[in-house]
mmCIF file of C-alpha atoms and ligand atoms in Angstrom:
data_model
loop_
_atom_site.group_PDB
_atom_site.id
_atom_site.type_symbol
_atom_site.label_atom_id
_atom_site.label_comp_id
_atom_site.label_asym_id
_atom_site.label_seq_id
_atom_site.Cartn_x
_atom_site.Cartn_y
_atom_site.Cartn_z
ATOM 1 C CA UNK A 720 -19.652 -2.352 20.562
ATOM 2 C CA UNK A 721 -16.736 -1.347 18.408
ATOM 3 C CA UNK A 722 -17.598 -0.005 15.004
ATOM 4 C CA UNK A 723 -15.159 -1.699 12.707
ATOM 5 C CA UNK A 724 -14.071 -0.354 9.335
ATOM 6 C CA UNK A 725 -16.057 -1.868 6.505
ATOM 7 C CA UNK A 726 -15.152 -2.130 2.828
ATOM 8 C CA UNK A 727 -17.112 0.319 0.718
ATOM 9 C CA UNK A 728 -19.925 -1.789 -0.774
ATOM 10 C CA UNK A 729 -20.627 -2.281 -4.444
ATOM 11 C CA UNK A 730 -24.194 -1.060 -3.977
ATOM 12 C CA UNK A 731 -23.125 2.153 -2.256
ATOM 13 C CA UNK A 732 -20.506 3.213 -4.775
ATOM 14 C CA UNK A 733 -19.977 1.655 -8.198
ATOM 15 C CA UNK A 734 -17.126 -0.842 -8.099
ATOM 16 C CA UNK A 735 -15.231 1.118 -10.724
ATOM 17 C CA UNK A 736 -15.272 4.251 -8.584
ATOM 18 C CA UNK A 737 -14.397 5.377 -5.101
ATOM 19 C CA UNK A 738 -11.129 5.183 -3.167
ATOM 20 C CA UNK A 739 -8.159 3.205 -4.488
ATOM 21 C CA UNK A 740 -7.405 1.464 -1.189
ATOM 22 C CA UNK A 741 -7.465 -2.294 -0.698
ATOM 23 C CA UNK A 742 -11.124 -3.371 -0.773
ATOM 24 C CA UNK A 743 -11.927 0.358 -0.612
ATOM 25 C CA UNK A 744 -11.282 0.296 3.136
ATOM 26 C CA UNK A 745 -10.411 3.494 4.975
ATOM 27 C CA UNK A 746 -6.811 4.637 4.603
ATOM 28 C CA UNK A 747 -4.752 4.988 7.782
ATOM 29 C CA UNK A 748 -1.547 6.897 8.499
ATOM 30 C CA UNK A 749 -0.272 4.409 11.075
ATOM 31 C CA UNK A 750 -1.155 1.054 12.578
ATOM 32 C CA UNK A 751 -2.426 2.602 15.813
ATOM 33 C CA UNK A 752 -5.724 1.009 16.784
ATOM 34 C CA UNK A 753 -5.596 -1.578 14.008
ATOM 35 C CA UNK A 754 -5.695 -5.351 14.417
ATOM 36 C CA UNK A 755 -4.563 -5.894 10.827
ATOM 37 C CA UNK A 756 -3.463 -3.684 7.963
ATOM 38 C CA UNK A 757 -2.786 -3.912 4.270
ATOM 39 C CA UNK A 758 0.519 -2.403 3.205
ATOM 40 C CA UNK A 759 1.736 -1.996 -0.362
ATOM 41 C CA UNK A 760 5.372 -2.742 -1.172
ATOM 42 C CA UNK A 761 5.811 -1.662 -4.795
ATOM 43 C CA UNK A 762 9.162 -2.840 -6.079
ATOM 44 C CA UNK A 763 10.660 -4.980 -8.824
ATOM 45 C CA UNK A 764 14.367 -4.222 -8.816
ATOM 46 C CA UNK A 765 15.063 -7.512 -7.023
ATOM 47 C CA UNK A 766 13.674 -9.357 -10.037
ATOM 48 C CA UNK A 767 16.053 -11.362 -12.203
ATOM 49 C CA UNK A 768 13.950 -11.684 -15.371
ATOM 50 C CA UNK A 769 10.619 -10.089 -16.280
ATOM 51 C CA UNK A 770 9.952 -7.043 -14.099
ATOM 52 C CA UNK A 771 6.665 -5.249 -13.450
ATOM 53 C CA UNK A 772 5.857 -6.165 -9.851
ATOM 54 C CA UNK A 773 6.275 -2.493 -8.921
ATOM 55 C CA UNK A 774 2.754 -2.174 -10.306
ATOM 56 C CA UNK A 775 1.477 -5.120 -8.241
ATOM 57 C CA UNK A 776 0.059 -3.350 -5.166
ATOM 58 C CA UNK A 777 -1.901 -0.820 -7.204
ATOM 59 C CA UNK A 778 -3.373 -3.509 -9.460
ATOM 60 C CA UNK A 779 -4.249 -5.831 -6.583
ATOM 61 C CA UNK A 780 -6.064 -2.940 -4.925
ATOM 62 C CA UNK A 781 -7.842 -2.141 -8.208
ATOM 63 C CA UNK A 782 -9.064 -5.717 -8.550
ATOM 64 C CA UNK A 783 -10.019 -5.996 -4.874
ATOM 65 C CA UNK A 784 -13.197 -3.984 -5.542
ATOM 66 C CA UNK A 785 -15.120 -7.173 -6.318
ATOM 67 C CA UNK A 786 -14.596 -8.718 -2.895
ATOM 68 C CA UNK A 787 -17.614 -8.716 -0.598
ATOM 69 C CA UNK A 788 -17.291 -8.879 3.191
ATOM 70 C CA UNK A 789 -18.711 -12.346 3.893
ATOM 71 C CA UNK A 790 -16.777 -15.533 3.207
ATOM 72 C CA UNK A 791 -19.588 -17.746 1.982
ATOM 73 C CA UNK A 792 -17.901 -20.965 3.094
ATOM 74 C CA UNK A 793 -17.190 -19.979 6.705
ATOM 75 C CA UNK A 794 -20.071 -17.449 6.770
ATOM 76 C CA UNK A 795 -17.705 -15.098 8.600
ATOM 77 C CA UNK A 796 -16.892 -11.520 7.687
ATOM 78 C CA UNK A 797 -13.456 -10.600 9.045
ATOM 79 C CA UNK A 798 -14.691 -6.997 9.149
ATOM 80 C CA UNK A 799 -17.192 -7.927 11.882
ATOM 81 C CA UNK A 800 -14.374 -8.911 14.219
ATOM 82 C CA UNK A 801 -11.220 -6.866 13.660
ATOM 83 C CA UNK A 802 -10.212 -3.316 12.868
ATOM 84 C CA UNK A 803 -8.453 -3.129 9.544
ATOM 85 C CA UNK A 804 -7.318 -0.371 7.220
ATOM 86 C CA UNK A 805 -4.953 0.215 4.318
ATOM 87 C CA UNK A 806 -1.810 1.972 5.541
ATOM 88 C CA UNK A 807 -0.666 2.749 2.002
ATOM 89 C CA UNK A 808 2.576 2.051 0.212
ATOM 90 C CA UNK A 809 6.145 1.951 1.444
ATOM 91 C CA UNK A 810 8.147 4.574 -0.442
ATOM 92 C CA UNK A 811 10.714 2.156 -1.822
ATOM 93 C CA UNK A 812 13.730 3.535 -3.691
ATOM 94 C CA UNK A 813 13.398 2.481 -7.357
ATOM 95 C CA UNK A 814 17.145 2.995 -7.922
ATOM 96 C CA UNK A 815 18.488 1.130 -4.913
ATOM 97 C CA UNK A 816 17.473 -2.360 -3.812
ATOM 98 C CA UNK A 817 19.505 -2.342 -0.595
ATOM 99 C CA UNK A 818 18.024 0.983 0.484
ATOM 100 C CA UNK A 819 14.555 -0.329 -0.365
ATOM 101 C CA UNK A 820 15.171 -3.383 1.790
ATOM 102 C CA UNK A 821 16.244 -1.129 4.673
ATOM 103 C CA UNK A 822 13.132 1.038 4.223
ATOM 104 C CA UNK A 823 10.865 -2.015 4.339
ATOM 105 C CA UNK A 824 12.478 -3.267 7.547
ATOM 106 C CA UNK A 825 12.206 0.196 9.084
ATOM 107 C CA UNK A 826 8.532 0.560 8.115
ATOM 108 C CA UNK A 827 7.633 -2.893 9.413
ATOM 109 C CA UNK A 828 9.521 -2.251 12.645
ATOM 110 C CA UNK A 829 7.356 0.847 13.122
ATOM 111 C CA UNK A 830 4.157 -1.026 12.251
ATOM 112 C CA UNK A 831 5.011 -3.845 14.646
ATOM 113 C CA UNK A 832 5.273 -1.475 17.591
ATOM 114 C CA UNK A 833 1.497 -1.877 17.497
ATOM 115 C CA UNK A 834 -0.268 -5.208 17.990
ATOM 116 C CA UNK A 835 -1.082 -5.372 14.287
ATOM 117 C CA UNK A 836 -0.872 -8.150 11.726
ATOM 118 C CA UNK A 837 0.432 -6.704 8.438
ATOM 119 C CA UNK A 838 -0.646 -8.158 5.105
ATOM 120 C CA UNK A 839 1.871 -7.105 2.467
ATOM 121 C CA UNK A 840 1.001 -6.549 -1.189
ATOM 122 C CA UNK A 841 4.075 -7.136 -3.364
ATOM 123 C CA UNK A 842 6.288 -6.423 -4.990
ATOM 124 C CA UNK A 843 8.998 -8.972 -5.772
ATOM 125 C CA UNK A 844 9.933 -11.650 -3.252
ATOM 126 C CA UNK A 845 13.008 -9.781 -2.009
ATOM 127 C CA UNK A 846 10.630 -7.886 0.277
ATOM 128 C CA UNK A 847 10.003 -10.877 2.549
ATOM 129 C CA UNK A 848 13.576 -10.764 3.899
ATOM 130 C CA UNK A 849 13.307 -7.317 5.539
ATOM 131 C CA UNK A 850 9.828 -8.237 6.801
ATOM 132 C CA UNK A 851 11.241 -11.370 8.455
ATOM 133 C CA UNK A 852 14.013 -9.248 9.978
ATOM 134 C CA UNK A 853 11.384 -7.015 11.569
ATOM 135 C CA UNK A 854 9.266 -10.007 12.612
ATOM 136 C CA UNK A 855 12.234 -11.727 14.293
ATOM 137 C CA UNK A 856 13.011 -8.568 16.294
ATOM 138 C CA UNK A 857 9.518 -8.778 17.766
ATOM 139 C CA UNK A 858 8.789 -12.506 17.897
ATOM 140 C CA UNK A 859 12.174 -14.234 17.662
ATOM 141 C CA UNK A 860 12.631 -16.853 14.927
ATOM 142 C CA UNK A 861 9.274 -17.549 13.272
ATOM 143 C CA UNK A 862 7.743 -20.536 11.537
ATOM 144 C CA UNK A 863 7.167 -20.119 7.812
ATOM 145 C CA UNK A 864 4.561 -21.299 5.337
ATOM 146 C CA UNK A 865 6.159 -20.507 1.980
ATOM 147 C CA UNK A 866 4.121 -21.250 -1.146
ATOM 148 C CA UNK A 867 6.141 -20.829 -4.332
ATOM 149 C CA UNK A 868 7.288 -22.522 -7.538
ATOM 150 C CA UNK A 869 10.821 -21.728 -6.383
ATOM 151 C CA UNK A 870 12.774 -22.309 -3.179
ATOM 152 C CA UNK A 871 14.309 -18.806 -3.268
ATOM 153 C CA UNK A 872 17.390 -20.092 -1.476
ATOM 154 C CA UNK A 873 20.088 -19.156 -4.007
ATOM 155 C CA UNK A 874 23.388 -18.312 -2.383
ATOM 156 C CA UNK A 875 23.966 -15.388 -4.743
ATOM 157 C CA UNK A 876 22.453 -13.909 -7.890
ATOM 158 C CA UNK A 877 24.993 -12.128 -10.075
ATOM 159 C CA UNK A 878 27.181 -12.012 -6.998
ATOM 160 C CA UNK A 879 24.492 -10.209 -4.997
ATOM 161 C CA UNK A 880 23.291 -11.459 -1.641
ATOM 162 C CA UNK A 881 19.981 -9.608 -1.856
ATOM 163 C CA UNK A 882 17.595 -10.512 -4.703
ATOM 164 C CA UNK A 883 14.210 -12.138 -5.157
ATOM 165 C CA UNK A 884 15.809 -15.577 -5.425
ATOM 166 C CA UNK A 885 17.762 -15.398 -2.149
ATOM 167 C CA UNK A 886 15.485 -14.252 0.717
ATOM 168 C CA UNK A 887 15.092 -17.587 2.499
ATOM 169 C CA UNK A 888 18.808 -18.435 2.305
ATOM 170 C CA UNK A 889 19.542 -15.118 4.017
ATOM 171 C CA UNK A 890 16.689 -15.590 6.501
ATOM 172 C CA UNK A 891 18.088 -18.960 7.577
ATOM 173 C CA UNK A 892 21.650 -17.596 7.820
ATOM 174 C CA UNK A 893 20.459 -14.663 9.913
ATOM 175 C CA UNK A 894 18.534 -16.915 12.296
ATOM 176 C CA UNK A 895 15.168 -15.354 11.449
ATOM 177 C CA UNK A 896 13.440 -18.715 10.937
ATOM 178 C CA UNK A 897 12.642 -21.632 13.210
ATOM 179 C CA UNK A 898 13.585 -24.132 10.501
ATOM 180 C CA UNK A 899 11.793 -27.108 12.044
ATOM 181 C CA UNK A 900 8.633 -25.049 11.718
ATOM 182 C CA UNK A 901 9.113 -24.098 8.065
ATOM 183 C CA UNK A 902 7.506 -25.593 4.990
ATOM 184 C CA UNK A 903 7.862 -24.809 1.302
ATOM 185 C CA UNK A 904 4.960 -25.932 -0.900
ATOM 186 C CA UNK A 905 4.702 -26.040 -4.703
ATOM 187 C CA UNK A 906 8.378 -26.157 -5.697
ATOM 188 C CA UNK A 907 8.925 -27.548 -9.184
ATOM 189 C CA UNK A 908 10.343 -27.376 -12.683
ATOM 190 C CA UNK A 909 14.065 -27.101 -13.400
ATOM 191 C CA UNK A 910 17.078 -26.436 -11.215
ATOM 192 C CA UNK A 911 20.711 -25.464 -11.515
ATOM 193 C CA UNK A 912 21.670 -28.747 -9.872
ATOM 194 C CA UNK A 913 19.852 -31.919 -8.836
ATOM 195 C CA UNK A 914 20.032 -31.050 -5.145
ATOM 196 C CA UNK A 915 18.638 -27.495 -5.316
ATOM 197 C CA UNK A 916 15.694 -28.378 -3.074
ATOM 198 C CA UNK A 917 17.847 -30.288 -0.598
ATOM 199 C CA UNK A 918 19.443 -27.210 0.958
ATOM 200 C CA UNK A 919 16.224 -26.197 2.768
ATOM 201 C CA UNK A 920 15.681 -29.847 3.758
ATOM 202 C CA UNK A 921 19.173 -29.928 5.259
ATOM 203 C CA UNK A 922 18.247 -26.910 7.359
ATOM 204 C CA UNK A 923 15.323 -28.898 8.784
ATOM 205 C CA UNK A 924 12.621 -27.363 6.617
ATOM 206 C CA UNK A 925 9.912 -29.486 5.000
ATOM 207 C CA UNK A 926 9.719 -29.276 1.206
ATOM 208 C CA UNK A 927 6.597 -30.433 -0.615
ATOM 209 C CA UNK A 928 7.204 -30.403 -4.345
ATOM 210 C CA UNK A 929 4.380 -29.631 -6.747
ATOM 211 C CA UNK A 930 4.298 -33.233 -7.990
ATOM 212 C CA UNK A 931 3.304 -34.315 -4.474
ATOM 213 C CA UNK A 932 0.348 -31.915 -4.742
ATOM 214 C CA UNK A 933 -0.877 -32.863 -8.207
ATOM 215 C CA UNK A 934 -4.442 -34.179 -8.484
ATOM 216 C CA UNK A 935 -5.148 -34.021 -4.793
ATOM 217 C CA UNK A 936 -6.616 -31.978 -2.018
ATOM 218 C CA UNK A 937 -4.061 -30.193 0.159
ATOM 219 C CA UNK A 938 -6.388 -30.197 3.175
ATOM 220 C CA UNK A 939 -4.663 -33.293 4.695
ATOM 221 C CA UNK A 940 -1.242 -31.676 4.176
ATOM 222 C CA UNK A 941 -2.401 -28.586 6.040
ATOM 223 C CA UNK A 942 -3.465 -30.700 9.030
ATOM 224 C CA UNK A 943 0.151 -31.886 9.166
ATOM 225 C CA UNK A 944 1.345 -28.289 8.831
ATOM 226 C CA UNK A 945 -0.769 -27.231 11.810
ATOM 227 C CA UNK A 946 0.794 -29.891 13.998
ATOM 228 C CA UNK A 947 4.264 -29.000 12.665
ATOM 229 C CA UNK A 948 3.744 -25.319 13.532
ATOM 230 C CA UNK A 949 2.169 -25.698 16.979
ATOM 231 C CA UNK A 950 1.234 -22.434 18.674
ATOM 232 C CA UNK A 951 4.409 -20.492 17.905
ATOM 233 C CA UNK A 952 4.404 -17.467 15.586
ATOM 234 C CA UNK A 953 4.077 -18.236 11.870
ATOM 235 C CA UNK A 954 4.613 -16.033 8.833
ATOM 236 C CA UNK A 955 2.779 -16.859 5.592
ATOM 237 C CA UNK A 956 4.419 -15.831 2.317
ATOM 238 C CA UNK A 957 2.546 -16.587 -0.883
ATOM 239 C CA UNK A 958 4.334 -16.246 -4.237
ATOM 240 C CA UNK A 959 1.665 -16.067 -6.949
ATOM 241 C CA UNK A 960 3.915 -18.112 -9.267
ATOM 242 C CA UNK A 961 3.115 -21.148 -7.122
ATOM 243 C CA UNK A 962 -0.069 -21.248 -9.163
ATOM 244 C CA UNK A 963 -0.133 -22.770 -12.599
ATOM 245 C CA UNK A 964 0.286 -20.141 -15.338
ATOM 246 C CA UNK A 965 -3.117 -21.223 -16.624
ATOM 247 C CA UNK A 966 -4.506 -19.380 -13.593
ATOM 248 C CA UNK A 967 -1.880 -16.767 -12.910
ATOM 249 C CA UNK A 968 0.108 -15.794 -16.000
ATOM 250 C CA UNK A 969 0.834 -12.308 -14.675
ATOM 251 C CA UNK A 970 4.142 -12.947 -12.967
ATOM 252 C CA UNK A 971 7.812 -12.787 -13.839
ATOM 253 C CA UNK A 972 9.047 -16.368 -13.670
ATOM 254 C CA UNK A 973 6.277 -18.788 -14.612
ATOM 255 C CA UNK A 974 6.669 -22.563 -14.260
ATOM 256 C CA UNK A 975 4.324 -25.205 -15.631
ATOM 257 C CA UNK A 976 2.605 -27.895 -13.552
ATOM 258 C CA UNK A 977 1.619 -25.548 -10.762
ATOM 259 C CA UNK A 978 -1.040 -25.440 -8.074
ATOM 260 C CA UNK A 979 -4.692 -24.754 -8.765
ATOM 261 C CA UNK A 980 -6.655 -21.893 -7.251
ATOM 262 C CA UNK A 981 -8.630 -24.501 -5.278
ATOM 263 C CA UNK A 982 -5.381 -25.793 -3.770
ATOM 264 C CA UNK A 983 -4.383 -22.203 -2.948
ATOM 265 C CA UNK A 984 -7.637 -21.828 -1.012
ATOM 266 C CA UNK A 985 -7.039 -25.152 0.755
ATOM 267 C CA UNK A 986 -3.577 -23.983 1.818
ATOM 268 C CA UNK A 987 -4.710 -20.608 3.129
ATOM 269 C CA UNK A 988 -7.900 -21.923 4.755
ATOM 270 C CA UNK A 989 -5.759 -24.692 6.231
ATOM 271 C CA UNK A 990 -3.795 -21.990 8.074
ATOM 272 C CA UNK A 991 -6.821 -21.469 10.349
ATOM 273 C CA UNK A 992 -5.556 -22.227 13.839
ATOM 274 C CA UNK A 993 -1.997 -21.091 13.197
ATOM 275 C CA UNK A 994 -0.604 -18.204 15.195
ATOM 276 C CA UNK A 995 -0.160 -16.036 12.097
ATOM 277 C CA UNK A 996 1.843 -12.879 12.766
ATOM 278 C CA UNK A 997 2.019 -11.609 9.184
ATOM 279 C CA UNK A 998 1.343 -12.519 5.571
ATOM 280 C CA UNK A 999 2.360 -11.365 2.138
ATOM 281 C CA UNK A 1000 1.342 -11.977 -1.449
ATOM 282 C CA UNK A 1001 4.176 -11.345 -3.891
ATOM 283 C CA UNK A 1002 5.266 -11.396 -7.529
ATOM 284 C CA UNK A 1003 2.099 -10.138 -9.254
ATOM 285 C CA UNK A 1004 3.333 -8.434 -12.433
ATOM 286 C CA UNK A 1005 0.462 -6.534 -14.083
ATOM 287 C CA UNK A 1006 2.248 -5.935 -17.429
ATOM 288 C CA UNK A 1007 2.170 -9.728 -17.981
ATOM 289 C CA UNK A 1008 -1.327 -10.133 -16.562
ATOM 290 C CA UNK A 1009 -3.031 -10.188 -19.937
ATOM 291 C CA UNK A 1010 -6.399 -11.368 -18.630
ATOM 292 C CA UNK A 1011 -6.207 -9.355 -15.426
ATOM 293 C CA UNK A 1012 -7.095 -12.474 -13.462
ATOM 294 C CA UNK A 1013 -3.732 -12.820 -11.697
ATOM 295 C CA UNK A 1014 -4.397 -9.667 -9.685
ATOM 296 C CA UNK A 1015 -7.988 -10.779 -9.016
ATOM 297 C CA UNK A 1016 -6.678 -14.063 -7.602
ATOM 298 C CA UNK A 1017 -4.101 -12.176 -5.521
ATOM 299 C CA UNK A 1018 -6.767 -9.888 -4.045
ATOM 300 C CA UNK A 1019 -8.923 -12.877 -3.167
ATOM 301 C CA UNK A 1020 -6.044 -14.779 -1.565
ATOM 302 C CA UNK A 1021 -5.244 -11.735 0.581
ATOM 303 C CA UNK A 1022 -8.903 -11.623 1.638
ATOM 304 C CA UNK A 1023 -8.707 -15.326 2.508
ATOM 305 C CA UNK A 1024 -5.629 -14.600 4.647
ATOM 306 C CA UNK A 1025 -7.661 -12.016 6.570
ATOM 307 C CA UNK A 1026 -10.302 -14.672 7.200
ATOM 308 C CA UNK A 1027 -7.841 -16.989 8.987
ATOM 309 C CA UNK A 1028 -6.163 -14.427 11.224
ATOM 310 C CA UNK A 1029 -6.224 -15.701 14.814
ATOM 311 C CA UNK A 1030 -8.159 -12.726 16.182
ATOM 312 C CA UNK A 1031 -10.898 -13.117 13.572
ATOM 313 C CA UNK A 1032 -11.349 -16.796 14.387
ATOM 314 C CA UNK A 1033 -11.135 -16.317 18.180
ATOM 315 C CA UNK A 1034 -13.677 -13.524 18.222
ATOM 316 C CA UNK A 1035 -16.009 -15.235 15.750
ATOM 317 C CA UNK A 1036 -15.855 -18.369 17.954
ATOM 318 C CA UNK A 1037 -16.611 -16.529 21.167
ATOM 319 C CA UNK A 1038 -19.566 -14.785 19.586
ATOM 320 C CA UNK A 1039 -21.048 -18.004 18.148
HETATM 321 MN MN1 MN B 214 9.426 -16.456 -4.693
HETATM 322 MN MN1 MN B 215 8.564 -17.980 -7.422
#
């Protein structure tokens, strides 16, 4: 039986000590032999307002020390079923956004030569564009579950095509997305015009505004998402600012009236059964994370993503 990598336990090494990898998993130099990997993408030069997400991956890893292997709702430990390691950070260029974007695409293209599912630790939301470019080279246009306070479909920002508010406009234009299999959840607050959220709808994407989520479980919505997505490849991108700032203040562009952490769990757990090919968690900005809880939430949501990866669920099923 394969010996899978296990997180270093809190009773074997104090939680405040030991390696600085995600969940204190072994570090790996490449994705060879891995079913899934954590990859840090430290950058914030795509940010339009408050920066700081360059510190996101390190802080998410720091706060991941509290996570134990077993999901106590599903009673499954992803580490019993797949090989996972932390492949470290992408050496982004802090002076050049376009070069950083190229480096991310190049790194993901390398990773995806292996049958691995990457889980990205951001980093500002610009990073999802080069990831989708790499994904589309391997899988063709993918479905998208995009959880965010913002649509991120600006045509330009300060005349620039590449920024953290434009990735999904570019992704649609470049044919990286299967728009009928895309959904944006949690969009809200104020816009530059009354039809800001209609552009993705016109492309065939489904938009579920935060008001449609208020005061209710998102489990029924996710059943609809699973039938929308079918068995084709799906990428999950989770912007931490989808959450209400009461939960997650540590981000650059907060908006009131956001999702709860329970709804975040319902969304991610509701992805069980999707053919997930990659995930990311973006926009954690530690300098604004006064309580430290934003990074804790991010680490937990990344763990929850691991728990719904197709290989984990398939292998846990066949063993049961
Ligand atoms: Mn975003
Ligand atoms: Mn956002």
